[in-house]
Every structure is written in structure tokens, then in C-alpha cells.
Amino acid sequence: MSEKTHDKYVTLAEVRDILNKAVAEREELNYEQKQALHHAESFAKLPTNKTRELLEELLTLEFVPRQQAYKIADLLPLHEDDVRAIFTKNRTALENTQIAKIIETVGKYYVE
């Protein structure tokens, strides 16, 4: 019988920091780690500390589950359709006021 492990979510900014630390400590990454680092450097739009602040604020919104909060912190959606897409997998329909609150929260930390 296998035990259920708990998922641990990390943002792209945290992945970038973890892999950069690994580079500094051992200088060489394997192929998958190099690809992950390249992806994180390309798509992480905020510094880690700002990403964590945004994540903490998103988690105070009762209608935002943890998994979606991490996805929002990575993607930084500023348009209603982008927010809806993040919640589609869970088949969650947000109200317009909830979507506006998410966009407002993201906007405090990121401007295109």
C-alpha cells in the first residue's frame, strides 16, 4: 500500500532561486535542471520576495485555493479571461467581483 504524499507548490521565482543556488554550489546541472532553470528565468516575472508577498495576499482571499494562488503568482493575469482560464480546471466559476479582486491584487505587484 502506498502512502499519499503531500504536494508542495513552488513558484517559478522559487524554482529559479533553488536552481541558481545549485549552480553556485556544484556548478553543473543536469539537462532537466538546465531546462527548468531556463524556463524559470524566462517566465518568472517578479523577484522571489514580491512573488511571496503576492502569494500571501492571494491566500487571504477565501475564494482562491492554494493551487490556483500559485498559478496566479506565476502567470500574473491582468485580464478577466486569463483569470477564468486558471480556474477552469477546477470547474470553478468566479463572480465578476472576485475576478476583479484577483486582478487588482496582481496589479499591486505587477504592471505590464
Short mmCIF file of N, CA and C in Angstrom, two decimals:
data_model
loop_
_atom_site.label_atom_id
_atom_site.label_comp_id
_atom_site.label_asym_id
_atom_site.label_seq_id
_atom_site.Cartn_x
_atom_site.Cartn_y
_atom_site.Cartn_z
N MET A 1 0.84 -1.16 0.00
CA MET A 1 0.00 0.00 0.00
C MET A 1 0.90 1.24 0.00
N SER A 2 0.61 2.17 -0.86
CA SER A 2 1.45 3.37 -0.93
C SER A 2 0.84 4.49 -0.09
N GLU A 3 1.71 5.27 0.47
CA GLU A 3 1.26 6.42 1.26
C GLU A 3 1.05 7.61 0.35
N LYS A 4 0.05 8.39 0.68
CA LYS A 4 -0.20 9.61 -0.08
C LYS A 4 0.80 10.66 0.37
N THR A 5 1.49 11.22 -0.60
CA THR A 5 2.41 12.30 -0.28
C THR A 5 1.69 13.62 -0.48
N HIS A 6 2.12 14.62 0.22
CA HIS A 6 1.51 15.93 0.10
C HIS A 6 2.24 16.73 -0.96
N ASP A 7 1.46 17.39 -1.78
CA ASP A 7 2.06 18.23 -2.80
C ASP A 7 2.63 19.48 -2.17
N LYS A 8 3.79 19.87 -2.65
CA LYS A 8 4.38 21.12 -2.21
C LYS A 8 4.50 21.99 -3.45
N TYR A 9 3.84 23.11 -3.41
CA TYR A 9 3.86 24.02 -4.54
C TYR A 9 5.01 25.01 -4.39
N VAL A 10 5.63 25.33 -5.50
CA VAL A 10 6.65 26.37 -5.53
C VAL A 10 6.39 27.24 -6.75
N THR A 11 6.74 28.48 -6.64
CA THR A 11 6.57 29.40 -7.76
C THR A 11 7.78 29.30 -8.69
N LEU A 12 7.63 29.84 -9.88
CA LEU A 12 8.75 29.87 -10.82
C LEU A 12 9.92 30.67 -10.25
N ALA A 13 9.62 31.73 -9.53
CA ALA A 13 10.70 32.52 -8.92
C ALA A 13 11.48 31.69 -7.91
N GLU A 14 10.78 30.85 -7.15
CA GLU A 14 11.45 29.99 -6.18
C GLU A 14 12.27 28.91 -6.90
N VAL A 15 11.74 28.37 -7.98
CA VAL A 15 12.49 27.39 -8.78
C VAL A 15 13.78 28.02 -9.29
N ARG A 16 13.66 29.24 -9.79
CA ARG A 16 14.84 29.97 -10.29
C ARG A 16 15.89 30.10 -9.19
N ASP A 17 15.46 30.47 -7.99
CA ASP A 17 16.40 30.64 -6.87
C ASP A 17 17.04 29.32 -6.45
N ILE A 18 16.23 28.27 -6.38
CA ILE A 18 16.73 26.95 -5.98
C ILE A 18 17.79 26.46 -6.96
N LEU A 19 17.50 26.59 -8.25
CA LEU A 19 18.44 26.10 -9.26
C LEU A 19 19.68 26.98 -9.36
N ASN A 20 19.53 28.29 -9.19
CA ASN A 20 20.71 29.16 -9.19
C ASN A 20 21.61 28.84 -8.00
N LYS A 21 21.00 28.50 -6.87
CA LYS A 21 21.79 28.11 -5.70
C LYS A 21 22.54 26.80 -5.98
N ALA A 22 21.87 25.88 -6.66
CA ALA A 22 22.51 24.61 -7.02
C ALA A 22 23.68 24.86 -7.95
N VAL A 23 23.55 25.77 -8.89
CA VAL A 23 24.64 26.11 -9.79
C VAL A 23 25.82 26.65 -9.00
N ALA A 24 25.54 27.53 -8.06
CA ALA A 24 26.61 28.13 -7.26
C ALA A 24 27.33 27.10 -6.39
N GLU A 25 26.58 26.11 -5.91
CA GLU A 25 27.17 25.11 -5.01
C GLU A 25 27.93 24.01 -5.74
N ARG A 26 27.42 23.59 -6.90
CA ARG A 26 28.08 22.46 -7.56
C ARG A 26 28.45 22.74 -9.01
N GLU A 27 28.09 23.89 -9.50
CA GLU A 27 28.48 24.40 -10.81
C GLU A 27 27.84 23.70 -12.01
N GLU A 28 27.40 22.47 -11.89
CA GLU A 28 26.86 21.76 -13.06
C GLU A 28 25.46 21.23 -12.77
N LEU A 29 24.54 21.51 -13.69
CA LEU A 29 23.19 20.99 -13.58
C LEU A 29 22.99 19.93 -14.65
N ASN A 30 22.07 18.98 -14.37
CA ASN A 30 21.77 18.00 -15.41
C ASN A 30 20.85 18.65 -16.45
N TYR A 31 20.57 17.95 -17.51
CA TYR A 31 19.81 18.51 -18.63
C TYR A 31 18.44 19.04 -18.19
N GLU A 32 17.70 18.25 -17.41
CA GLU A 32 16.37 18.66 -16.97
C GLU A 32 16.43 19.90 -16.09
N GLN A 33 17.43 19.97 -15.22
CA GLN A 33 17.58 21.14 -14.36
C GLN A 33 17.92 22.38 -15.17
N LYS A 34 18.76 22.21 -16.18
CA LYS A 34 19.10 23.34 -17.05
C LYS A 34 17.86 23.85 -17.77
N GLN A 35 17.04 22.93 -18.25
CA GLN A 35 15.82 23.32 -18.94
C GLN A 35 14.85 24.03 -17.99
N ALA A 36 14.74 23.50 -16.78
CA ALA A 36 13.86 24.11 -15.78
C ALA A 36 14.36 25.51 -15.41
N LEU A 37 15.67 25.67 -15.27
CA LEU A 37 16.24 26.97 -14.95
C LEU A 37 15.99 27.96 -16.09
N HIS A 38 16.19 27.52 -17.31
CA HIS A 38 15.95 28.39 -18.46
C HIS A 38 14.48 28.83 -18.48
N HIS A 39 13.57 27.90 -18.25
CA HIS A 39 12.14 28.21 -18.21
C HIS A 39 11.82 29.21 -17.10
N ALA A 40 12.34 28.95 -15.92
CA ALA A 40 12.08 29.83 -14.78
C ALA A 40 12.63 31.23 -15.02
N GLU A 41 13.83 31.32 -15.57
CA GLU A 41 14.42 32.62 -15.85
C GLU A 41 13.65 33.36 -16.93
N SER A 42 13.09 32.63 -17.87
CA SER A 42 12.34 33.24 -18.96
C SER A 42 10.97 33.74 -18.53
N PHE A 43 10.33 33.00 -17.62
CA PHE A 43 8.93 33.29 -17.33
C PHE A 43 8.63 33.82 -15.94
N ALA A 44 9.54 33.74 -15.01
CA ALA A 44 9.31 34.34 -13.68
C ALA A 44 9.44 35.86 -13.84
N LYS A 45 8.35 36.55 -13.63
CA LYS A 45 8.31 37.98 -13.92
C LYS A 45 8.60 38.87 -12.71
N LEU A 46 8.55 38.30 -11.52
CA LEU A 46 8.78 39.07 -10.30
C LEU A 46 9.94 38.47 -9.52
N PRO A 47 10.59 39.29 -8.70
CA PRO A 47 11.57 38.72 -7.77
C PRO A 47 10.87 37.83 -6.74
N THR A 48 11.60 36.93 -6.16
CA THR A 48 11.01 35.96 -5.24
C THR A 48 10.28 36.62 -4.08
N ASN A 49 10.85 37.67 -3.50
CA ASN A 49 10.19 38.30 -2.35
C ASN A 49 8.84 38.90 -2.74
N LYS A 50 8.74 39.50 -3.91
CA LYS A 50 7.46 40.08 -4.36
C LYS A 50 6.47 38.97 -4.69
N THR A 51 6.96 37.87 -5.26
CA THR A 51 6.09 36.74 -5.56
C THR A 51 5.51 36.18 -4.28
N ARG A 52 6.33 36.06 -3.24
CA ARG A 52 5.83 35.55 -1.94
C ARG A 52 4.80 36.50 -1.33
N GLU A 53 5.05 37.80 -1.43
CA GLU A 53 4.08 38.77 -0.90
C GLU A 53 2.74 38.65 -1.64
N LEU A 54 2.81 38.54 -2.96
CA LEU A 54 1.59 38.38 -3.75
C LEU A 54 0.88 37.09 -3.36
N LEU A 55 1.62 36.02 -3.25
CA LEU A 55 1.05 34.73 -2.88
C LEU A 55 0.35 34.81 -1.53
N GLU A 56 0.99 35.42 -0.55
CA GLU A 56 0.38 35.57 0.77
C GLU A 56 -0.93 36.35 0.69
N GLU A 57 -0.93 37.40 -0.10
CA GLU A 57 -2.15 38.20 -0.24
C GLU A 57 -3.25 37.41 -0.95
N LEU A 58 -2.88 36.66 -1.98
CA LEU A 58 -3.88 35.85 -2.69
C LEU A 58 -4.49 34.79 -1.77
N LEU A 59 -3.68 34.23 -0.90
CA LEU A 59 -4.16 33.19 0.01
C LEU A 59 -5.11 33.72 1.08
N THR A 60 -5.14 35.04 1.27
CA THR A 60 -6.11 35.61 2.20
C THR A 60 -7.49 35.74 1.56
N LEU A 61 -7.55 35.62 0.25
CA LEU A 61 -8.84 35.66 -0.45
C LEU A 61 -9.48 34.28 -0.32
N GLU A 62 -10.59 34.19 0.35
CA GLU A 62 -11.19 32.90 0.68
C GLU A 62 -11.62 32.08 -0.55
N PHE A 63 -11.79 32.72 -1.68
CA PHE A 63 -12.25 32.03 -2.88
C PHE A 63 -11.09 31.56 -3.77
N VAL A 64 -9.85 31.76 -3.32
CA VAL A 64 -8.69 31.34 -4.10
C VAL A 64 -7.99 30.16 -3.41
N PRO A 65 -8.14 28.96 -3.98
CA PRO A 65 -7.45 27.79 -3.42
C PRO A 65 -5.93 27.92 -3.60
N ARG A 66 -5.19 27.21 -2.78
CA ARG A 66 -3.72 27.28 -2.79
C ARG A 66 -3.15 27.01 -4.19
N GLN A 67 -3.58 25.96 -4.85
CA GLN A 67 -3.03 25.63 -6.16
C GLN A 67 -3.23 26.77 -7.16
N GLN A 68 -4.41 27.37 -7.16
CA GLN A 68 -4.67 28.48 -8.08
C GLN A 68 -3.89 29.73 -7.67
N ALA A 69 -3.67 29.92 -6.39
CA ALA A 69 -2.88 31.07 -5.94
C ALA A 69 -1.46 30.99 -6.50
N TYR A 70 -0.87 29.81 -6.49
CA TYR A 70 0.48 29.63 -7.05
C TYR A 70 0.47 29.87 -8.56
N LYS A 71 -0.56 29.38 -9.23
CA LYS A 71 -0.65 29.57 -10.68
C LYS A 71 -0.82 31.07 -11.00
N ILE A 72 -1.62 31.77 -10.22
CA ILE A 72 -1.80 33.21 -10.41
C ILE A 72 -0.47 33.93 -10.18
N ALA A 73 0.25 33.55 -9.14
CA ALA A 73 1.54 34.20 -8.84
C ALA A 73 2.56 33.97 -9.96
N ASP A 74 2.46 32.85 -10.65
CA ASP A 74 3.36 32.57 -11.77
C ASP A 74 2.94 33.30 -13.04
N LEU A 75 1.65 33.28 -13.33
CA LEU A 75 1.17 33.81 -14.61
C LEU A 75 0.84 35.30 -14.57
N LEU A 76 0.53 35.83 -13.40
CA LEU A 76 0.22 37.25 -13.21
C LEU A 76 -0.85 37.74 -14.20
N PRO A 77 -2.03 37.13 -14.14
CA PRO A 77 -3.08 37.52 -15.08
C PRO A 77 -3.62 38.92 -14.78
N LEU A 78 -3.77 39.70 -15.83
CA LEU A 78 -4.31 41.06 -15.70
C LEU A 78 -5.60 41.23 -16.50
N HIS A 79 -6.10 40.13 -17.05
CA HIS A 79 -7.33 40.17 -17.83
C HIS A 79 -8.29 39.10 -17.32
N GLU A 80 -9.58 39.40 -17.39
CA GLU A 80 -10.60 38.50 -16.86
C GLU A 80 -10.51 37.09 -17.44
N ASP A 81 -10.34 36.99 -18.75
CA ASP A 81 -10.30 35.67 -19.39
C ASP A 81 -9.11 34.84 -18.89
N ASP A 82 -8.01 35.50 -18.60
CA ASP A 82 -6.83 34.78 -18.09
C ASP A 82 -7.10 34.23 -16.69
N VAL A 83 -7.80 35.00 -15.87
CA VAL A 83 -8.16 34.52 -14.53
C VAL A 83 -9.12 33.35 -14.64
N ARG A 84 -10.12 33.47 -15.49
CA ARG A 84 -11.08 32.37 -15.67
C ARG A 84 -10.38 31.09 -16.13
N ALA A 85 -9.40 31.22 -17.01
CA ALA A 85 -8.69 30.05 -17.51
C ALA A 85 -7.98 29.30 -16.38
N ILE A 86 -7.44 30.02 -15.44
CA ILE A 86 -6.75 29.39 -14.31
C ILE A 86 -7.71 28.55 -13.47
N PHE A 87 -8.96 29.00 -13.36
CA PHE A 87 -9.94 28.31 -12.53
C PHE A 87 -10.75 27.27 -13.30
N THR A 88 -10.57 27.18 -14.60
CA THR A 88 -11.35 26.26 -15.42
C THR A 88 -11.12 24.80 -15.04
N LYS A 89 -9.88 24.44 -14.75
CA LYS A 89 -9.56 23.05 -14.42
C LYS A 89 -10.39 22.55 -13.24
N ASN A 90 -10.63 23.41 -12.27
CA ASN A 90 -11.42 23.03 -11.09
C ASN A 90 -12.91 23.18 -11.31
N ARG A 91 -13.25 23.62 -12.51
CA ARG A 91 -14.65 23.87 -12.84
C ARG A 91 -15.29 24.83 -11.85
N THR A 92 -14.53 25.84 -11.50
CA THR A 92 -14.98 26.87 -10.59
C THR A 92 -15.33 28.11 -11.38
N ALA A 93 -16.53 28.59 -11.18
CA ALA A 93 -16.95 29.83 -11.84
C ALA A 93 -16.88 30.96 -10.83
N LEU A 94 -16.02 31.90 -11.09
CA LEU A 94 -15.88 33.04 -10.19
C LEU A 94 -16.86 34.14 -10.58
N GLU A 95 -17.26 34.90 -9.60
CA GLU A 95 -18.08 36.08 -9.86
C GLU A 95 -17.18 37.19 -10.39
N ASN A 96 -17.77 38.13 -11.10
CA ASN A 96 -17.01 39.24 -11.67
C ASN A 96 -16.27 40.03 -10.59
N THR A 97 -16.87 40.17 -9.41
CA THR A 97 -16.21 40.91 -8.33
C THR A 97 -14.98 40.16 -7.82
N GLN A 98 -15.04 38.83 -7.81
CA GLN A 98 -13.90 38.03 -7.38
C GLN A 98 -12.77 38.12 -8.40
N ILE A 99 -13.12 38.07 -9.66
CA ILE A 99 -12.11 38.21 -10.72
C ILE A 99 -11.45 39.58 -10.63
N ALA A 100 -12.26 40.60 -10.42
CA ALA A 100 -11.73 41.97 -10.30
C ALA A 100 -10.79 42.08 -9.11
N LYS A 101 -11.10 41.41 -8.01
CA LYS A 101 -10.25 41.45 -6.82
C LYS A 101 -8.90 40.78 -7.10
N ILE A 102 -8.93 39.66 -7.83
CA ILE A 102 -7.67 38.99 -8.19
C ILE A 102 -6.83 39.89 -9.07
N ILE A 103 -7.44 40.49 -10.08
CA ILE A 103 -6.71 41.37 -10.99
C ILE A 103 -6.16 42.58 -10.24
N GLU A 104 -6.94 43.12 -9.34
CA GLU A 104 -6.48 44.25 -8.52
C GLU A 104 -5.28 43.86 -7.67
N THR A 105 -5.34 42.68 -7.08
CA THR A 105 -4.25 42.19 -6.23
C THR A 105 -2.99 41.98 -7.05
N VAL A 106 -3.11 41.34 -8.20
CA VAL A 106 -1.96 41.13 -9.08
C VAL A 106 -1.39 42.47 -9.52
N GLY A 107 -2.25 43.42 -9.82
CA GLY A 107 -1.83 44.74 -10.29
C GLY A 107 -1.00 45.52 -9.28
N LYS A 108 -1.15 45.20 -8.01
CA LYS A 108 -0.33 45.85 -6.97
C LYS A 108 1.14 45.47 -7.09
N TYR A 109 1.39 44.29 -7.65
CA TYR A 109 2.74 43.75 -7.70
C TYR A 109 3.34 43.75 -9.09
N TYR A 110 2.50 43.79 -10.12
CA TYR A 110 3.00 43.65 -11.49
C TYR A 110 2.23 44.56 -12.42
N VAL A 111 2.98 45.30 -13.20
CA VAL A 111 2.41 46.15 -14.25
C VAL A 111 3.10 45.74 -15.54
N GLU A 112 2.30 45.48 -16.57
CA GLU A 112 2.88 45.07 -17.87
C GLU A 112 3.77 46.13 -18.42
#
